[in-house]
Short mmCIF file of C-alpha atoms in Angstrom, two decimals:
data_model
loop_
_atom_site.label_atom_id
_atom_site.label_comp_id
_atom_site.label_asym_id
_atom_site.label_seq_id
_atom_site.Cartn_x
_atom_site.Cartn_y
_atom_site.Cartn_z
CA UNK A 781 0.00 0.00 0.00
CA UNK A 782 1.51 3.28 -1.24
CA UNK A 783 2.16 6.62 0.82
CA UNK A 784 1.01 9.73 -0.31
CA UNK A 785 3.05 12.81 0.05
CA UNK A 786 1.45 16.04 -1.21
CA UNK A 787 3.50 19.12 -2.81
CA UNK A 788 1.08 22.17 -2.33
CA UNK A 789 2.44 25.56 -3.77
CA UNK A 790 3.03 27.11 -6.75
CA UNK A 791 5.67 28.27 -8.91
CA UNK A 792 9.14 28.38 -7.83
CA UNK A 793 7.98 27.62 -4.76
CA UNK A 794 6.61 24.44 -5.88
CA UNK A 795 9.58 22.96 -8.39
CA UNK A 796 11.44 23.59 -5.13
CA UNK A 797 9.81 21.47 -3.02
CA UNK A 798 9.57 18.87 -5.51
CA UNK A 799 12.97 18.58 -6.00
CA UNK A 800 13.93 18.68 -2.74
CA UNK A 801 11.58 15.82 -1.64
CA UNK A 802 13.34 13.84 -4.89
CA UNK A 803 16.88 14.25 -3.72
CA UNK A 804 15.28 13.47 0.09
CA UNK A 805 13.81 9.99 -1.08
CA UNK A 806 16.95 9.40 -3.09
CA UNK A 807 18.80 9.39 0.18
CA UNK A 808 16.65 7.17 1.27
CA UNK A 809 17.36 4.56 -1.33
CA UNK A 810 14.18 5.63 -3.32
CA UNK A 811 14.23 5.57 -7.04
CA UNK A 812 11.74 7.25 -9.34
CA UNK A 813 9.97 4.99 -11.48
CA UNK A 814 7.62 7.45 -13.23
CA UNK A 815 6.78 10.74 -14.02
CA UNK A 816 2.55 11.47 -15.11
CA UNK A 817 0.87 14.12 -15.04
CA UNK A 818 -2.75 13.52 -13.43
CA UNK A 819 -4.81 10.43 -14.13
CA UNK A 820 -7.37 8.14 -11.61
CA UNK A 821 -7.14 7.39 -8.26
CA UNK A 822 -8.37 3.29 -9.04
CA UNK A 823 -5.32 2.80 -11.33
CA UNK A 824 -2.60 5.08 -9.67
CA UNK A 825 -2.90 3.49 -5.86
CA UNK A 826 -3.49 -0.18 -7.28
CA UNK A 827 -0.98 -0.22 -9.56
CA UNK A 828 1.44 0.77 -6.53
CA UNK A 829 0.67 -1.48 -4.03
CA UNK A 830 4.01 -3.06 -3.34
CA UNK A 831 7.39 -2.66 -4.55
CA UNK A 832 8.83 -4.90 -7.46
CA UNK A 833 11.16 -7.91 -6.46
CA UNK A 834 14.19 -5.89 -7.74
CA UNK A 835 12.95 -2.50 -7.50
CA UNK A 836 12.07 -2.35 -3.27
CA UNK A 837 11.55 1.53 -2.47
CA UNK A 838 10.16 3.66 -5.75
CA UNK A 839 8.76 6.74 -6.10
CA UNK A 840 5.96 8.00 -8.82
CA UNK A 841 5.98 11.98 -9.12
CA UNK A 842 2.15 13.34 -9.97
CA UNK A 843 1.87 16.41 -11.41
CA UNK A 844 -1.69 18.66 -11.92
CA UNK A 845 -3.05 16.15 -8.84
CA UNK A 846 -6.35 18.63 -9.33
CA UNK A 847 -7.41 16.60 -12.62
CA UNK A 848 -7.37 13.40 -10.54
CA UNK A 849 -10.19 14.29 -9.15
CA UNK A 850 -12.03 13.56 -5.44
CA UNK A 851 -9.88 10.75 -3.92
CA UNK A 852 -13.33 8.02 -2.88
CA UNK A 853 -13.31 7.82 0.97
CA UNK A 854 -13.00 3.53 0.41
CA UNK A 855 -9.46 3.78 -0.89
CA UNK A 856 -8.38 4.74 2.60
CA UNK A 857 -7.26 1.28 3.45
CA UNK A 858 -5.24 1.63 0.08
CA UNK A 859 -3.21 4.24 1.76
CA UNK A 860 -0.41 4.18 4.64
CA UNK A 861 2.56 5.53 5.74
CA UNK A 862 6.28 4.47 5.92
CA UNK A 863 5.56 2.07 2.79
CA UNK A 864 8.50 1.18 0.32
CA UNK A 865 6.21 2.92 -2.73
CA UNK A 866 5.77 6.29 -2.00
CA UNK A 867 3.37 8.94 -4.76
CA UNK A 868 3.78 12.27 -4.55
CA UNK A 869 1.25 14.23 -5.31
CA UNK A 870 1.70 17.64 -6.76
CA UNK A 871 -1.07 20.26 -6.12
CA UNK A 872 -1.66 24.31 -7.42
CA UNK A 873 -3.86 24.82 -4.53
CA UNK A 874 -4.84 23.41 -1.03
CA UNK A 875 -6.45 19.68 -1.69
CA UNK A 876 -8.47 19.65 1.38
CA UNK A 877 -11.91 19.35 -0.69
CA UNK A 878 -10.21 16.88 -3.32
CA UNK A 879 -8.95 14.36 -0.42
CA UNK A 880 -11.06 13.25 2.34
CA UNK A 881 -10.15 14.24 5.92
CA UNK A 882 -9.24 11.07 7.06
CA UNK A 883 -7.20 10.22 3.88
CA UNK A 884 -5.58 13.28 4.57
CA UNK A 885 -4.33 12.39 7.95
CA UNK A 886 -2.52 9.50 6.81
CA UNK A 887 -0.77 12.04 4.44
CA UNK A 888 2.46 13.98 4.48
CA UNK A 889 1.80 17.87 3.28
CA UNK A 890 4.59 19.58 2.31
CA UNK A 891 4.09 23.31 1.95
CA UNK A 892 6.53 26.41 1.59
CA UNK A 893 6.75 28.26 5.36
CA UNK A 894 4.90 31.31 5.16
CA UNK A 895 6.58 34.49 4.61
CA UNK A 896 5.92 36.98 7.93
CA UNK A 897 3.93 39.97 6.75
CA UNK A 898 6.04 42.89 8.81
CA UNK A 899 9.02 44.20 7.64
CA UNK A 900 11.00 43.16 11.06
CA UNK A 901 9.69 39.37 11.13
CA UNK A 902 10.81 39.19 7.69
CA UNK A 903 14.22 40.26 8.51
CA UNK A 904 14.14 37.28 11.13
CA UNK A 905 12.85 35.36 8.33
CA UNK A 906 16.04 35.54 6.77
CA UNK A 907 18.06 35.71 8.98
CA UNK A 908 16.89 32.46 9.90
CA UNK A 909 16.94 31.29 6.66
CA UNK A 910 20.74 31.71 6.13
CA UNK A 911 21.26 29.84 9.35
CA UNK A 912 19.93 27.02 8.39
CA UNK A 913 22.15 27.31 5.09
CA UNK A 914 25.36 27.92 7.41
CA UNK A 915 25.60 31.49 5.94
CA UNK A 916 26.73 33.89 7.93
CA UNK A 917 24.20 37.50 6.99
CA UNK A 918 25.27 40.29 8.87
CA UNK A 919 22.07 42.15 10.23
CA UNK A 920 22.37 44.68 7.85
CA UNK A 921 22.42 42.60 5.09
CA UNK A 922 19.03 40.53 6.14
CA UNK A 923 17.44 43.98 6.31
CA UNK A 924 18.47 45.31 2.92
CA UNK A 925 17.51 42.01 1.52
CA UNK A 926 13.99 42.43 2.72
CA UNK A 927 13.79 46.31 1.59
CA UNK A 928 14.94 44.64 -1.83
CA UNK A 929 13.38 41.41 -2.68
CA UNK A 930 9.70 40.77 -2.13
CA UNK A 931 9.78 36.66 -3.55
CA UNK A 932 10.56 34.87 -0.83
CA UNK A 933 11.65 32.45 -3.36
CA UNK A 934 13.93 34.60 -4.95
CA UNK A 935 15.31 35.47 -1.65
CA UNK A 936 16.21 31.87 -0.76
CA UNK A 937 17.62 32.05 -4.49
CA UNK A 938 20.00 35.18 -3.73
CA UNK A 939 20.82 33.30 -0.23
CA UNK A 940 22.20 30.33 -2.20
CA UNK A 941 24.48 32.59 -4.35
CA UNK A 942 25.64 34.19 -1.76
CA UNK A 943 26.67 31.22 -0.16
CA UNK A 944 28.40 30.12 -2.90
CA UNK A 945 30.14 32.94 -3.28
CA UNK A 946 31.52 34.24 -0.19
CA UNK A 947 32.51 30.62 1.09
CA UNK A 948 31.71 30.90 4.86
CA UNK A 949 32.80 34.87 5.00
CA UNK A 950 30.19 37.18 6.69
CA UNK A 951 27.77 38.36 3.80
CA UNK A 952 27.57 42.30 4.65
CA UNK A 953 24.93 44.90 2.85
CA UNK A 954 27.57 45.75 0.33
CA UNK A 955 27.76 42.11 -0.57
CA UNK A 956 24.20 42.43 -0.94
CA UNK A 957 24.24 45.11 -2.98
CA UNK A 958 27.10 43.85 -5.37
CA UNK A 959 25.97 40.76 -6.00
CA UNK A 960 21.93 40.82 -5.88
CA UNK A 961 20.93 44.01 -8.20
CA UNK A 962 21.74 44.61 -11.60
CA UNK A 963 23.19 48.00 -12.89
CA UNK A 964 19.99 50.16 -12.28
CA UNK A 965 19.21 48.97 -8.69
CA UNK A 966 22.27 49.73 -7.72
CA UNK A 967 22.24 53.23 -8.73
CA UNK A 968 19.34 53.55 -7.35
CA UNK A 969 20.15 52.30 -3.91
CA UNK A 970 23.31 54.41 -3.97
CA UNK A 971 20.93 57.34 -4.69
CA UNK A 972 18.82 57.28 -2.08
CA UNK A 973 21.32 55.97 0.63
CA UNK A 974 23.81 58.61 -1.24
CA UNK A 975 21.02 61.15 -0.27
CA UNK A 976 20.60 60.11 2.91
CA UNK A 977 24.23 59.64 4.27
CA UNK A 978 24.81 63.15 3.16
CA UNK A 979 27.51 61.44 0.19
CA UNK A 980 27.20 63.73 -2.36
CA UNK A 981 30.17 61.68 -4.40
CA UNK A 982 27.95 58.93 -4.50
CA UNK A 983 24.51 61.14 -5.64
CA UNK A 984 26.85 62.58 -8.35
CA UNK A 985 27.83 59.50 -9.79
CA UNK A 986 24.65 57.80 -9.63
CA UNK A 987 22.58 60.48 -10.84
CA UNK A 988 24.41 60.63 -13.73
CA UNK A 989 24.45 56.90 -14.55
CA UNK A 990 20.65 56.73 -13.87
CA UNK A 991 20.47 59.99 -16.39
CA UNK A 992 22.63 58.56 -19.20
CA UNK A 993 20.87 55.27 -19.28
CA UNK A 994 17.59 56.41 -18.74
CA UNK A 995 14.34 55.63 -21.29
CA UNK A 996 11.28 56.89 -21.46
CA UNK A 997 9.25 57.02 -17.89
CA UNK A 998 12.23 56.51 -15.94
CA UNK A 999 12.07 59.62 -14.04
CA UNK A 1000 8.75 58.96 -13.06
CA UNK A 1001 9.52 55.83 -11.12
CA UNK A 1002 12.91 58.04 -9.68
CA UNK A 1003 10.49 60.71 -8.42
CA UNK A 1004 7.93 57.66 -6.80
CA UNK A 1005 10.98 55.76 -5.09
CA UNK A 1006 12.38 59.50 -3.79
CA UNK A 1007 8.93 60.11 -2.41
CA UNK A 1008 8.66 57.19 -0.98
CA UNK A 1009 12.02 57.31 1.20
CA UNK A 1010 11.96 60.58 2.17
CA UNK A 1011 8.39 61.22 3.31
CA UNK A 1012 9.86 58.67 5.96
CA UNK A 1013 12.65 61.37 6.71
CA UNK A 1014 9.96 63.89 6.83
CA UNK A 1015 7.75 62.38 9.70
CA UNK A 1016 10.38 61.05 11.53
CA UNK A 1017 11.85 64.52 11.59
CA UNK A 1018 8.57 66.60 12.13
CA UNK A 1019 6.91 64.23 14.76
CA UNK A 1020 10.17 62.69 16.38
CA UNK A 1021 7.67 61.32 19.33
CA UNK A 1022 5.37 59.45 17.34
CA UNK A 1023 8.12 58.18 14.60
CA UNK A 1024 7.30 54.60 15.31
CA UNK A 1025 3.21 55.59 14.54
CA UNK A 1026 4.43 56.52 11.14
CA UNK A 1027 6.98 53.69 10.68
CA UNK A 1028 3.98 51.22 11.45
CA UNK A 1029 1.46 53.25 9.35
CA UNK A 1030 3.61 53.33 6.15
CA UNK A 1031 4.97 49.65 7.01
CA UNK A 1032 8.07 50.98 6.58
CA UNK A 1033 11.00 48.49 6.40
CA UNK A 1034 13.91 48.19 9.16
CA UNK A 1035 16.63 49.25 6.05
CA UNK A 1036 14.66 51.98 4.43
CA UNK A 1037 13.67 53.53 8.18
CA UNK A 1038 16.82 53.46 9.39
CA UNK A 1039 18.13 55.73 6.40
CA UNK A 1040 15.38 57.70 6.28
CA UNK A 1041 15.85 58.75 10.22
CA UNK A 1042 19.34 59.62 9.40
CA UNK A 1043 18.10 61.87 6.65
CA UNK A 1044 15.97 63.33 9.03
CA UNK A 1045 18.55 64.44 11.81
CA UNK A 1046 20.77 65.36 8.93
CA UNK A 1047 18.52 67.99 6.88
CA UNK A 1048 15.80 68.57 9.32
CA UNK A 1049 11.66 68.92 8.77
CA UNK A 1050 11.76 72.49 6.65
CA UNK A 1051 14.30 71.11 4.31
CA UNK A 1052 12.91 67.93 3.59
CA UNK A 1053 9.09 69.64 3.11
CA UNK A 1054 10.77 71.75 0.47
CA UNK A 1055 12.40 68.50 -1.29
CA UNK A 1056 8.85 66.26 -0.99
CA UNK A 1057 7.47 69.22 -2.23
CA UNK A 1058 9.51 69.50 -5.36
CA UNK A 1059 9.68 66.31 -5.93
CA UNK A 1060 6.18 65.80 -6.12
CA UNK A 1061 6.09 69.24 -8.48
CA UNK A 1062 8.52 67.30 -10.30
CA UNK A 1063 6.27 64.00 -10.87
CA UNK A 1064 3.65 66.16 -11.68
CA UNK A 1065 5.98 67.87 -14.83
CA UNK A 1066 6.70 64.53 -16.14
CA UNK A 1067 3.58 63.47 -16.78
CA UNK A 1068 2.06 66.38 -18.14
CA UNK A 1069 5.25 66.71 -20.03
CA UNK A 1070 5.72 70.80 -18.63
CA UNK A 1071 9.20 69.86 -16.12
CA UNK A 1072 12.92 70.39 -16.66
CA UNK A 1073 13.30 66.39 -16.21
CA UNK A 1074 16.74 65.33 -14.92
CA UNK A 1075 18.07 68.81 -14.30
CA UNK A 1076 14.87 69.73 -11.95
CA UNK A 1077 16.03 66.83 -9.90
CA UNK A 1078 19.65 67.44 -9.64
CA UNK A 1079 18.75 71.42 -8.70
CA UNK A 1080 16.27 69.69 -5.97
CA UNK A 1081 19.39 67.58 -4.85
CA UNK A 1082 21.81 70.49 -4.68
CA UNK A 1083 19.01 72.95 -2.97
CA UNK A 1084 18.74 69.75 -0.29
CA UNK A 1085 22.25 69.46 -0.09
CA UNK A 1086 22.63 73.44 0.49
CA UNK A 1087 20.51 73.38 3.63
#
């Protein structure tokens, strides 16, 4: 009598799970004897009722599991755990109305762990994460990970890399930086860190990367991510005593707050209206096609800078 183990997720999420639960009965001696892709439950569970006389332990991989249908509460004596056939069972969506309750118990669900929903139990999220992969990700780095990379998956992905890469070294937010984002996010990070660290080397130099690559709506996604930091800066720095209100209230992540307060001690509440303010005059331009484009922005920068 076969065991059931059941893949539910979706996308890389999925193929990740699947191949790690391959490799993990592979250990075990398992071997994969077939690949389908849906079917019915009659043939699939008694065609696997025992192992072959040369083939003991076997696995059969079942993709699109929805098509098979309801699984019929009477095959539940067909189905048991710790059995030298093992099907797994590869599902979109949660199979709780396609496979009987207690069917289900008898079953092993394999699921990707959720992904927190705040920015700080992400960061533990990670951090955790590279533990468990021996990787040593300075706090820094976890948090500029999470202000980066939404996909948990792709996160795990970057992790891996990283790994590979350093080769037991401590992974710091410059690592990060270097090795995660291509060309554009990295001037773009620069910029806004640039901005707030009071750098005006790095501004320079990443304005006028961002400027000579730029295409068409470019600016307009500058302006949003500007806005975005530095109304941060601006609360923090006109309501010091309810920062944390506005940190919750914008769900503003540990990295991005953290420069953004510095930003705030460094140009102060007056300044900073004046630079929202102009930045949002600027958005504005773009889109009805009236502003100066790049050189607006780098007079807003150098007006900031000049306070």
């Amino acid at each position: 009598m076969p065991e059931l183990r059941l893949v539910v997720a979706s996308g890389t999420s999925q193929r990740r799970l699947l191949e790690e639960t391959a490799k993990e009965l592979e250990q075990k001696g398992y071997a994969m004897s077939a690949r389908l892709e849906g079917g019915e439950w009659q043939s699939l569970l008694s065609d696997n009722m025992s192992g072959g006389l040369f083939d003991e332990n076997r696995f059969i991989i079942v993709e699109e599991a929805e098509s098979l249908g309801v699984l019929p509460e009477q095959f539940s004596p067909m189905v048991q755990k710790d059995s030298p056939v093992v099907i797994v069972l590869v599902y979109e969506n949660e199979p709780s109305k396609l496979i009987p309750k207690e069917i289900l118990g008898k079953c092993t669900v394999l699921k990707p762990a959720a992904y927190p929903r705040w920015p700080r139990e992400r960061q533990q999220w990670v951090e955790n994460l590279a533990r468990n992969m021996n990787l040593a990700l300075a706090r820094d780095a976890a948090a500029l990970m999470v202000e980066l990379v939404e996909d948990p998956e792709e996160i795990r992905g970057q992790l891996v890399t990283l790994a590979a890469l350093k080769g037991g070294k401590i992974v710091s937010a410059e690592d990060v930086e270097n090795f995660c984002l291509d060309d554009g996010s990295k001037n773009l990070l620069r910029l806004l860190d640039g901005i707030c660290n009071g750098d005006s080397t790095a501004v320079v130099k990443s304005l006028a990367a961002m400027e000579r690559t730029a295409q068409s709506g470019d600016l307009i996604k500058l302006t949003s991510a500007l806005h975005n930091r530095f109304r941060l800066a601006f609360y923090g720095a006109a309501f010091p005593r309810m920062a944390e209100h506005f940190k919750n209230a914008f769900g503003a992540r540990d990295y991005a707050w953290r420069l953004a307060q510095s930003a705030a001690r460094r140009f102060g509440f007056r300044a900073l209206f004046r630079f929202l303010v102009g930045i949002l005059r600027l958005n504005a331009g773009e889109k009805s096609g009236t502003s100066n484009g790049w050189h607006e922005l780098e007079f807003l920068v150098i007006e900031l800078f000049g306070k």
